[in-house]
Coordinates of C-alpha atoms in Angstrom, one line a residue:
Chain A
M1 CA -55.1 112.3 139.7
R2 CA -57.5 111.8 142.6
N3 CA -59.8 109.9 140.3
A4 CA -56.9 107.7 139.1
L5 CA -55.8 107.0 142.7
G6 CA -59.4 106.4 143.7
L7 CA -59.7 103.8 140.9
E8 CA -56.5 102.1 142.1
W9 CA -57.9 101.9 145.6
F10 CA -61.2 100.5 144.2
K11 CA -59.3 97.8 142.3
L12 CA -57.1 97.0 145.3
R13 CA -59.8 96.7 147.9
K14 CA -62.0 94.5 145.6
R15 CA -59.2 92.0 145.2
L16 CA -59.2 89.0 147.5
A17 CA -55.4 88.6 147.2
T18 CA -54.9 92.1 148.7
W19 CA -56.8 91.1 151.9
G20 CA -55.0 87.7 152.0
I21 CA -51.6 89.4 151.9
F22 CA -52.7 92.0 154.4
L23 CA -54.0 89.3 156.7
I24 CA -50.7 87.4 156.7
F25 CA -48.9 90.7 157.4
L26 CA -51.3 91.5 160.2
T27 CA -50.8 88.0 161.8
L28 CA -47.0 88.2 161.6
T29 CA -47.0 91.7 163.1
I30 CA -49.3 90.7 165.9
F31 CA -47.1 87.8 166.7
L32 CA -44.0 90.0 166.7
F33 CA -45.4 92.7 168.9
G34 CA -47.3 90.2 170.9
S35 CA -44.1 88.5 171.8
F36 CA -42.7 91.8 173.2
F37 CA -45.9 92.4 175.0
Y38 CA -46.0 88.8 176.4
S39 CA -42.4 89.0 177.7
A40 CA -43.1 92.4 179.3
R41 CA -46.2 91.1 181.1
G42 CA -44.4 89.2 183.8
H43 CA -42.4 86.8 181.7
G44 CA -39.0 88.1 182.3
G45 CA -38.8 90.6 179.5
P46 CA -38.2 94.4 179.9
Y47 CA -41.3 96.6 180.3
W48 CA -42.7 97.5 176.9
G49 CA -44.8 100.6 177.6
L50 CA -44.7 104.0 175.9
P51 CA -42.5 105.8 175.2
D52 CA -39.7 103.3 175.7
A53 CA -41.2 100.9 173.3
L54 CA -41.2 103.5 170.5
P55 CA -37.9 102.3 168.9
D56 CA -39.3 98.8 168.6
I57 CA -42.7 100.0 167.3
L58 CA -41.1 102.3 164.7
T59 CA -38.5 99.9 163.3
V60 CA -38.6 96.3 164.5
G61 CA -41.6 95.3 162.4
S62 CA -40.6 97.4 159.4
P63 CA -38.9 94.7 157.4
I64 CA -42.2 92.7 157.5
A65 CA -44.2 95.8 156.5
S66 CA -41.7 96.5 153.7
I67 CA -41.7 93.0 152.3
F68 CA -45.5 92.7 152.3
T69 CA -45.8 96.2 150.7
V70 CA -43.5 95.2 147.8
V71 CA -45.4 92.0 147.3
L72 CA -48.6 94.0 147.0
V73 CA -47.0 96.5 144.6
A74 CA -45.6 93.7 142.4
L75 CA -49.0 92.0 142.4
V76 CA -51.0 95.1 141.5
V77 CA -48.6 96.4 138.8
S78 CA -47.7 93.2 137.1
S79 CA -51.4 92.0 137.0
D80 CA -52.3 95.0 135.0
F81 CA -49.9 93.8 132.3
E82 CA -50.8 90.1 132.7
W83 CA -54.5 90.8 132.1
K84 CA -53.6 93.6 129.5
T85 CA -55.8 95.9 131.5
S86 CA -53.1 98.6 131.4
R87 CA -53.4 98.5 127.6
Q88 CA -57.2 98.6 127.8
N89 CA -57.0 101.6 130.3
V90 CA -54.9 103.5 127.7
M91 CA -57.4 102.5 124.9
D92 CA -60.2 103.8 127.1
G93 CA -58.6 107.2 127.3
L94 CA -56.3 107.1 130.3
S95 CA -52.9 108.5 129.1
K96 CA -49.8 106.5 129.7
D97 CA -48.7 109.2 132.0
G98 CA -51.9 108.9 133.9
W99 CA -51.5 105.2 134.3
F100 CA -47.9 105.5 135.5
I101 CA -48.7 108.4 138.0
A102 CA -51.7 106.5 139.4
K103 CA -49.4 103.5 140.1
L104 CA -46.8 105.9 141.5
L105 CA -49.3 107.5 143.8
L106 CA -50.4 104.1 145.0
L107 CA -46.9 103.3 146.3
P108 CA -46.7 105.8 149.2
A109 CA -50.3 105.2 150.0
L110 CA -49.6 101.5 150.4
C111 CA -46.5 102.2 152.4
L112 CA -48.4 104.6 154.7
G113 CA -51.2 102.0 155.1
M114 CA -48.9 99.1 156.0
Y115 CA -46.6 101.1 158.2
G116 CA -49.6 102.9 159.8
T117 CA -51.0 99.4 160.6
Q118 CA -47.7 98.4 162.2
L119 CA -47.6 101.6 164.3
L120 CA -51.2 101.2 165.3
L121 CA -50.8 97.6 166.4
G122 CA -47.5 98.2 168.3
G123 CA -48.8 101.4 169.8
T124 CA -52.0 99.8 171.0
L125 CA -50.1 96.9 172.7
A126 CA -47.5 99.3 174.2
F127 CA -50.3 101.5 175.4
I128 CA -51.9 98.6 177.2
D129 CA -48.6 97.8 178.9
T130 CA -48.3 101.1 180.8
H131 CA -44.9 100.3 182.4
S132 CA -42.1 102.4 181.1
A133 CA -38.9 103.7 182.6
H134 CA -39.7 107.1 181.2
R135 CA -42.9 109.0 181.1
F136 CA -42.1 111.7 178.6
V137 CA -40.0 112.2 175.5
N138 CA -38.1 115.4 175.1
F139 CA -37.8 117.4 171.9
Y140 CA -34.5 115.7 171.0
Q141 CA -35.9 112.2 171.4
T142 CA -39.0 113.2 169.4
S143 CA -36.8 114.3 166.5
I144 CA -35.1 111.0 166.5
Y145 CA -38.4 109.1 166.5
L146 CA -39.7 111.3 163.7
A147 CA -36.5 110.8 161.7
A148 CA -36.8 107.0 162.2
G149 CA -40.5 107.0 161.2
F150 CA -39.7 109.0 158.1
G151 CA -36.7 106.9 157.3
V152 CA -38.7 103.7 157.4
L153 CA -41.3 105.2 155.1
L154 CA -38.6 106.3 152.7
A155 CA -37.0 102.8 152.8
M156 CA -40.4 101.2 152.0
C157 CA -40.9 103.6 149.1
C158 CA -37.4 102.8 147.8
Y159 CA -38.1 99.1 147.8
S160 CA -41.6 99.7 146.4
V161 CA -40.2 101.5 143.3
I162 CA -37.8 98.6 142.8
A163 CA -40.9 96.3 142.8
L164 CA -42.5 98.8 140.3
L165 CA -39.5 98.6 138.0
I166 CA -39.3 94.8 138.1
S167 CA -43.1 94.5 137.6
I168 CA -43.0 96.8 134.5
W169 CA -40.0 94.8 133.3
V170 CA -41.3 91.2 133.7
R171 CA -45.1 91.9 133.4
S172 CA -46.1 88.7 135.1
S173 CA -47.1 88.6 138.8
G174 CA -45.4 85.4 139.9
P175 CA -41.9 86.3 138.5
A176 CA -42.4 89.9 139.5
I177 CA -43.0 89.0 143.2
G178 CA -40.2 86.4 143.1
L179 CA -37.6 88.7 141.5
T180 CA -38.6 91.5 143.9
L181 CA -38.0 89.3 146.9
I182 CA -34.8 87.8 145.4
Y183 CA -33.5 91.3 144.7
G184 CA -32.6 91.8 148.3
V185 CA -30.5 88.6 148.2
F186 CA -28.9 89.7 145.0
D187 CA -28.1 93.2 146.4
N188 CA -26.5 91.6 149.5
L189 CA -24.4 89.3 147.3
V190 CA -23.2 92.2 145.2
A191 CA -22.4 94.1 148.4
H192 CA -20.4 91.2 149.8
T193 CA -18.5 90.8 146.5
L194 CA -17.7 94.5 146.5
Q195 CA -16.5 94.2 150.1
G196 CA -14.3 91.4 149.1
F197 CA -12.5 93.8 146.7
H198 CA -12.3 96.4 149.6
L199 CA -15.0 98.5 148.0
D200 CA -17.0 98.7 151.2
A201 CA -17.8 102.4 150.7
V202 CA -19.4 101.6 147.4
A203 CA -21.2 98.5 148.7
A204 CA -22.9 100.4 151.5
W205 CA -24.7 102.7 149.0
L206 CA -26.4 99.9 147.0
P207 CA -30.2 100.4 146.9
F208 CA -31.0 97.5 149.3
Q209 CA -28.2 98.4 151.6
V210 CA -29.6 101.9 151.9
H211 CA -33.0 100.4 152.4
S212 CA -31.7 98.1 155.2
A213 CA -29.8 101.0 156.9
L214 CA -33.0 103.2 156.8
L215 CA -34.9 100.4 158.7
D216 CA -32.2 100.3 161.4
F217 CA -33.1 102.4 164.5
Q218 CA -29.4 102.6 165.5
Q219 CA -28.8 104.7 162.4
Y220 CA -30.8 107.5 163.8
L221 CA -29.0 107.6 167.2
P222 CA -26.1 110.1 167.5
H223 CA -22.6 108.7 167.3
S224 CA -23.9 105.3 166.3
T225 CA -21.3 102.6 166.0
S226 CA -23.6 100.0 164.7
G227 CA -25.2 99.8 161.3
P228 CA -23.3 100.0 158.0
G229 CA -20.9 102.6 159.4
Y230 CA -20.4 104.3 156.0
H231 CA -23.3 106.6 156.1
W232 CA -22.0 109.9 157.3
N233 CA -25.2 111.0 158.9
T234 CA -28.9 110.6 158.7
L235 CA -29.4 113.4 156.2
T236 CA -26.9 111.8 153.8
L237 CA -28.7 108.5 154.2
F238 CA -32.0 110.2 153.4
L239 CA -30.5 111.8 150.3
A240 CA -29.3 108.4 149.2
G241 CA -32.8 107.0 149.8
F242 CA -34.4 109.8 147.8
G243 CA -31.7 109.5 145.1
W244 CA -32.3 105.8 144.5
T245 CA -36.1 106.2 144.7
G246 CA -35.9 109.0 142.1
A247 CA -33.5 107.2 139.8
I248 CA -35.5 104.0 139.9
I249 CA -38.8 105.9 139.1
V250 CA -37.1 107.5 136.1
A251 CA -35.9 104.0 134.9
A252 CA -39.4 102.5 135.4
H253 CA -40.9 105.4 133.6
R254 CA -38.5 105.1 130.7
L255 CA -39.0 101.3 130.5
Y256 CA -42.8 101.7 130.6
F257 CA -42.9 104.4 127.8
T258 CA -40.4 102.7 125.5
R259 CA -42.1 99.3 125.5
D260 CA -45.3 98.4 123.6
L261 CA -48.3 97.6 125.8
Chain B
M1 CA -63.0 114.5 106.7
N2 CA -61.4 111.1 107.1
V3 CA -62.1 109.4 110.4
L4 CA -58.9 107.5 110.2
E5 CA -55.9 108.1 108.0
V6 CA -52.9 105.8 108.1
R7 CA -49.9 106.7 106.0
G8 CA -46.8 104.6 105.5
L9 CA -47.3 102.7 108.7
T10 CA -44.5 100.4 109.5
K11 CA -43.6 98.2 112.5
R12 CA -40.4 96.3 112.7
Y13 CA -39.6 93.8 115.5
G14 CA -35.9 93.2 115.1
R15 CA -35.6 91.6 111.7
N16 CA -39.2 90.8 111.4
L17 CA -41.3 93.3 109.5
A18 CA -44.7 93.0 111.1
V19 CA -46.4 95.9 109.2
N20 CA -44.9 97.2 106.0
D21 CA -45.8 100.6 104.6
L22 CA -49.5 100.5 105.2
T23 CA -51.6 103.3 103.8
F24 CA -55.4 103.5 104.0
S25 CA -58.2 105.7 105.2
L26 CA -61.7 105.3 106.6
Q27 CA -64.6 107.6 105.9
Q28 CA -67.4 108.4 108.4
G29 CA -70.2 105.7 108.6
Q30 CA -68.2 102.9 107.0
I31 CA -68.2 99.5 108.5
F32 CA -64.7 98.5 107.6
G33 CA -63.6 94.9 107.7
F34 CA -59.9 94.3 108.3
L35 CA -59.0 90.9 107.1
G36 CA -55.9 88.8 107.1
P37 CA -54.5 85.4 108.1
N38 CA -53.0 84.9 111.6
G39 CA -49.7 86.9 112.0
S40 CA -50.5 89.1 109.0
G41 CA -50.2 92.3 111.2
K42 CA -53.8 93.1 111.9
T43 CA -53.6 93.4 115.7
T44 CA -50.2 95.2 115.4
T45 CA -51.8 97.7 113.1
L46 CA -54.8 98.2 115.4
G47 CA -52.5 98.5 118.4
M48 CA -50.6 101.3 116.6
I49 CA -53.9 103.1 115.8
F50 CA -54.8 102.9 119.5
G51 CA -51.3 104.2 120.5
V52 CA -50.4 101.1 122.6
I53 CA -47.8 99.9 120.1
H54 CA -45.1 102.3 118.9
P55 CA -44.9 102.5 115.1
T56 CA -41.4 102.3 113.6
L57 CA -42.4 104.6 110.8
G58 CA -45.5 106.3 109.5
D59 CA -48.4 108.6 110.6
I60 CA -51.8 107.9 112.1
L61 CA -54.4 110.6 112.1
L62 CA -57.8 110.1 113.9
F63 CA -60.3 112.9 113.0
G64 CA -57.3 114.8 111.7
K65 CA -55.5 114.6 115.1
T66 CA -53.0 112.4 116.7
N67 CA -54.3 109.2 118.3
R68 CA -53.3 110.5 121.8
E69 CA -55.5 113.6 121.3
A70 CA -58.4 111.5 119.9
L71 CA -58.2 109.1 122.8
A72 CA -58.1 111.9 125.3
E73 CA -61.3 113.3 123.6
R74 CA -62.9 109.9 124.0
R75 CA -63.7 109.8 120.3
L76 CA -62.3 106.3 119.9
G77 CA -63.2 103.1 121.7
G78 CA -62.6 99.5 121.2
T79 CA -61.0 96.2 122.0
L80 CA -57.8 94.6 121.1
E81 CA -57.2 90.8 121.0
Q82 CA -59.0 89.0 123.8
P83 CA -61.3 90.9 126.2
N84 CA -59.0 92.8 128.6
L85 CA -60.9 92.6 131.9
Y86 CA -60.2 92.5 135.6
P87 CA -61.2 88.9 136.4
Y88 CA -61.9 89.4 140.1
L89 CA -64.2 92.4 139.4
T90 CA -67.9 91.8 138.5
G91 CA -69.2 92.9 135.1
R92 CA -70.7 96.0 136.6
E93 CA -67.4 96.9 138.4
N94 CA -65.4 96.4 135.2
L95 CA -67.7 98.9 133.5
H96 CA -67.3 101.2 136.5
V97 CA -63.6 101.2 135.9
A98 CA -64.0 101.9 132.2
A99 CA -66.6 104.6 132.8
A100 CA -64.5 106.3 135.4
I101 CA -61.5 106.4 133.0
K102 CA -63.8 107.9 130.4
G103 CA -65.0 110.5 132.9
L104 CA -68.5 109.0 132.9
G105 CA -70.8 108.4 135.9
D106 CA -72.3 105.0 136.9
E107 CA -75.6 105.9 135.3
Y108 CA -74.1 104.8 131.9
I109 CA -73.4 101.3 133.1
E110 CA -76.9 99.8 133.3
P111 CA -77.9 100.7 129.8
A112 CA -74.6 99.3 128.5
L113 CA -75.2 96.1 130.4
R114 CA -78.7 95.8 129.0
E115 CA -77.5 96.5 125.4
V116 CA -75.2 93.5 125.5
D117 CA -77.7 91.4 127.4
L118 CA -75.5 91.0 130.5
F119 CA -77.7 92.8 133.1
E120 CA -78.7 89.5 134.8
A121 CA -75.0 88.5 135.2
A122 CA -73.8 92.0 136.0
D123 CA -72.9 91.1 139.6
Q124 CA -70.9 88.0 138.8
E125 CA -67.1 88.1 138.7
A126 CA -65.8 88.4 135.2
K127 CA -63.7 85.3 135.7
T128 CA -66.8 83.2 135.9
Y129 CA -68.0 84.5 132.5
S130 CA -67.9 82.4 129.3
L131 CA -65.7 83.8 126.5
G132 CA -68.8 85.0 124.7
M133 CA -69.9 86.9 127.8
K134 CA -66.5 88.4 128.2
Q135 CA -66.6 89.6 124.6
R136 CA -70.0 91.2 125.2
L137 CA -68.7 92.9 128.3
A138 CA -65.7 94.2 126.5
L139 CA -67.9 95.5 123.8
A140 CA -70.1 97.2 126.4
A141 CA -67.0 98.9 127.9
A142 CA -65.9 100.0 124.4
M143 CA -69.3 101.6 123.7
L144 CA -69.4 103.5 127.0
G145 CA -69.5 107.2 126.2
D146 CA -70.7 106.6 122.6
P147 CA -67.4 107.0 120.8
E148 CA -67.7 108.1 117.1
F149 CA -65.2 105.4 116.0
L150 CA -65.2 101.9 117.2
I151 CA -62.3 99.4 116.6
L152 CA -63.3 95.8 117.4
D153 CA -60.6 93.1 117.2
E154 CA -62.3 89.7 116.7
P155 CA -65.6 90.8 118.4
T156 CA -67.4 87.5 117.6
N157 CA -64.5 85.3 118.7
G158 CA -65.8 82.6 121.0
L159 CA -69.5 83.3 120.5
D160 CA -72.1 80.8 119.5
P161 CA -74.1 81.4 116.3
E162 CA -76.8 83.1 118.3
G163 CA -74.2 85.3 120.0
M164 CA -72.6 86.1 116.7
R165 CA -76.0 87.1 115.3
E166 CA -76.6 89.4 118.3
I167 CA -73.2 91.1 117.9
R168 CA -73.8 91.5 114.2
E169 CA -77.1 93.1 114.8
L170 CA -75.6 95.3 117.5
I171 CA -72.8 96.4 115.1
L172 CA -75.3 97.2 112.4
R173 CA -77.4 99.1 114.8
L174 CA -74.4 101.1 116.0
S175 CA -73.4 101.9 112.4
Q176 CA -76.9 103.2 111.6
S177 CA -76.3 106.0 114.1
G178 CA -73.4 107.2 111.9
R179 CA -70.6 105.6 113.8
T180 CA -67.6 104.4 111.9
I181 CA -66.6 100.8 112.8
L182 CA -63.4 98.9 112.0
I183 CA -63.7 95.2 112.6
S184 CA -60.8 92.8 112.4
T185 CA -61.9 89.2 112.1
H186 CA -61.2 85.9 110.5
L187 CA -64.9 85.3 109.8
L188 CA -65.3 86.2 106.2
D189 CA -69.0 85.4 106.1
E190 CA -69.5 87.9 109.0
V191 CA -67.6 90.6 107.1
E192 CA -69.5 90.0 103.9
R193 CA -72.8 90.4 105.9
M194 CA -71.8 93.4 107.9
C195 CA -69.1 95.4 106.2
T196 CA -69.4 98.1 103.5
H197 CA -65.6 98.2 102.9
V198 CA -62.8 95.7 103.3
A199 CA -59.0 95.8 103.5
I200 CA -57.1 92.5 103.1
I201 CA -53.6 92.5 104.7
N202 CA -51.0 89.7 104.4
R203 CA -47.5 89.6 105.7
G204 CA -47.8 93.1 106.9
Q205 CA -48.7 94.5 103.5
L206 CA -52.0 95.7 102.2
Q207 CA -53.2 93.4 99.4
R208 CA -56.7 94.7 98.5
I209 CA -58.9 97.5 99.7
G210 CA -62.3 98.8 98.6
A211 CA -66.0 98.3 98.8
V212 CA -67.1 94.7 99.4
A213 CA -68.8 94.6 96.0
E214 CA -65.6 95.6 94.3
L215 CA -63.5 93.0 96.0
T216 CA -65.9 90.2 95.3
G217 CA -65.2 90.8 91.6
S218 CA -68.8 91.0 90.4
N219 CA -67.7 92.5 87.1
S220 CA -64.6 90.5 86.2
C221 CA -65.3 86.8 86.7
F222 CA -67.1 84.7 84.1
K223 CA -68.3 81.2 83.5
L224 CA -68.4 79.8 79.9
S225 CA -69.6 76.6 78.5
A226 CA -69.6 75.2 74.9
D227 CA -70.0 71.8 73.2
N228 CA -66.3 71.1 73.4
A229 CA -65.1 72.3 76.8
L230 CA -61.5 71.3 76.2
Q231 CA -61.3 73.3 73.0
L232 CA -63.0 76.2 74.8
F233 CA -60.5 76.0 77.6
E234 CA -57.5 76.1 75.2
A235 CA -58.9 79.0 73.3
V236 CA -59.7 81.0 76.4
S237 CA -56.3 80.2 77.8
Q238 CA -54.7 82.0 74.9
Y239 CA -56.9 85.1 75.1
E240 CA -54.7 88.0 76.1
F241 CA -57.2 89.5 78.7
A242 CA -58.0 86.2 80.4
R243 CA -56.5 85.4 83.8
N244 CA -56.9 82.4 86.2
V245 CA -58.5 80.2 83.5
R246 CA -59.6 76.9 84.9
I247 CA -61.9 74.1 83.8
K248 CA -64.4 72.5 86.2
G249 CA -67.4 70.3 85.5
G250 CA -67.5 71.0 81.8
S251 CA -67.4 74.7 82.2
V252 CA -64.6 77.2 81.9
F253 CA -64.0 79.9 84.6
L254 CA -61.9 83.0 84.0
E255 CA -61.2 86.5 85.2
L256 CA -61.2 89.2 82.6
V257 CA -58.7 91.9 83.1
G258 CA -58.9 94.7 80.6
G259 CA -61.3 93.0 78.1
T260 CA -65.0 92.8 77.9
P261 CA -67.4 89.8 77.6
A262 CA -68.4 91.0 74.1
L263 CA -64.9 91.1 72.9
L264 CA -64.2 87.6 74.3
N265 CA -67.3 86.2 72.6
R266 CA -66.2 87.8 69.3
Y267 CA -62.7 86.2 69.8
L268 CA -64.2 82.8 70.3
V269 CA -66.6 83.0 67.4
A270 CA -63.6 84.0 65.2
R271 CA -62.1 80.6 66.2
G272 CA -65.3 78.7 65.5
I273 CA -66.4 78.3 69.0
F274 CA -70.0 79.1 69.8
V275 CA -70.6 79.4 73.6
D276 CA -73.8 78.1 75.2
E277 CA -73.3 80.2 78.3
L278 CA -71.3 83.3 79.2
T279 CA -72.3 84.5 82.7
N280 CA -70.9 86.8 85.2
Q281 CA -69.6 85.0 88.3
R282 CA -69.6 86.7 91.7
L283 CA -66.7 85.7 93.9
T284 CA -67.4 85.1 97.6
L285 CA -65.3 87.2 99.9
E286 CA -63.6 84.0 100.9
Q287 CA -62.4 83.5 97.3
A288 CA -61.3 87.1 97.1
F289 CA -59.5 86.6 100.4
F290 CA -57.6 83.5 99.3
A291 CA -56.8 85.1 96.0
A292 CA -55.3 88.1 97.8
T293 CA -53.5 86.1 100.5
G294 CA -52.3 83.1 98.5
P295 CA -48.6 82.3 98.3
E296 CA -48.1 84.4 95.1
S297 CA -50.3 87.3 96.2
I298 CA -47.4 89.4 97.5
N299 CA -46.0 89.7 94.0
T300 CA -49.2 89.9 92.0
A301 CA -51.6 92.0 93.9
G302 CA -51.3 95.8 93.8
V303 CA -51.4 97.8 96.9
A304 CA -54.4 100.0 96.9
S305 CA -54.7 103.2 98.9

């Protein structure tokens, strides 16, 4: 498995498109956190030092990280079908399970890499801006930050497996990226339609709604009145995230194994 | 032991029967030509052998084991359709990926590159390669780890005559070391030069199978000539063992099925026809191919196994 993941990393880092996507993500994240930093440095904004900047660092840039991660996932997975290299890999002796698991292992690695970059950038700028109303975080606040960080990673993984499923389904990089991005719009439309029929409780649990809720820092605060409002508590939301991720992995696995390469 | 044993292999895509009850086997050391027109089911069959296409029915045994086991043991290697390469990786990096999957170190890469004459271009991206270079790189990747059985789908596709000669020599060299090679190609001339055995498939069904010499009909096709070619043609046409009788350039050509040349001559003499020439005619593989894949071939050709 380590060999398979190592090969995936080799192929990923050798590809110019990977670095192009990463560079755009980096630029957008720098602009985002840069705007917080700029405002804080004598331009009328609140101070943006640690630890007060942590909620922003943990969640504000996450939709960007999430979108660029799924674009990378869709590109990597669908290209393997487009070039028929997934077929060649199997002919060379990699089992179909091996191929699928290698791709599956790549997803959390990519999520960690992109989210880690976001945390590093935000953390560095916040560290430079030393002004903060608080100097320390207590155990309770730490648990909220950890939950938010974990929740964002879970959300990114959930959206990534949607990209995996779509890529295995359409097998072409352009449509795979397009459909993955459109999926969010589609999910929102379905949610609005369900809400129109007073099925708000159902709408809130759709995959992209769970993803969006996991990216919202308010969700991790006690007695939150914002956010979807239908998630009973953070643990239930995590379970929903895990549930969707698992179910979509099973669907992607089934689709991959039943279709010819 | 058979290197490959295919029994009752069938693949159906909806209503379309791509491969229909295919049964054949390959012995060790054979260079086996797999022939058929476009859409005849060749690539589908090879895909099923490789385990990348699910058969609807039938069994495939490689070295007496399932294809999944044989692939895991790296006893089988090959290419399917066009060269399947990572275009943004160099030739060397593409081989690195193939070698790593096969559990081999990078020390196998350089000899493989030299073998297919790509060492000089090893550090160029595969997308800059010509089709011929891609074919050679795919062949090098297939040969990594010295698999006992090579399946090559159109290995000379896109190559110039010199490149084709090189691949032909390479395949012959590989077969001399006892490897079994299955080649699917449209180039009948190539098959005739390289292969020991041939199978002809059409519309998913096996039409002919056997040694190349058997299929080219060295024992059954004859040319006759006499003073009166028309009279000869009419007499031969009525001979019960004559098939595919045709007249061309004052000579009569036929295929003898069941009879012998001596009996045919006696039959003609009894009718007052004295032949000037009665010679054995060897079919080219191309003629054998078109005889097997012609419009009426489905009904007339027997399925060999």
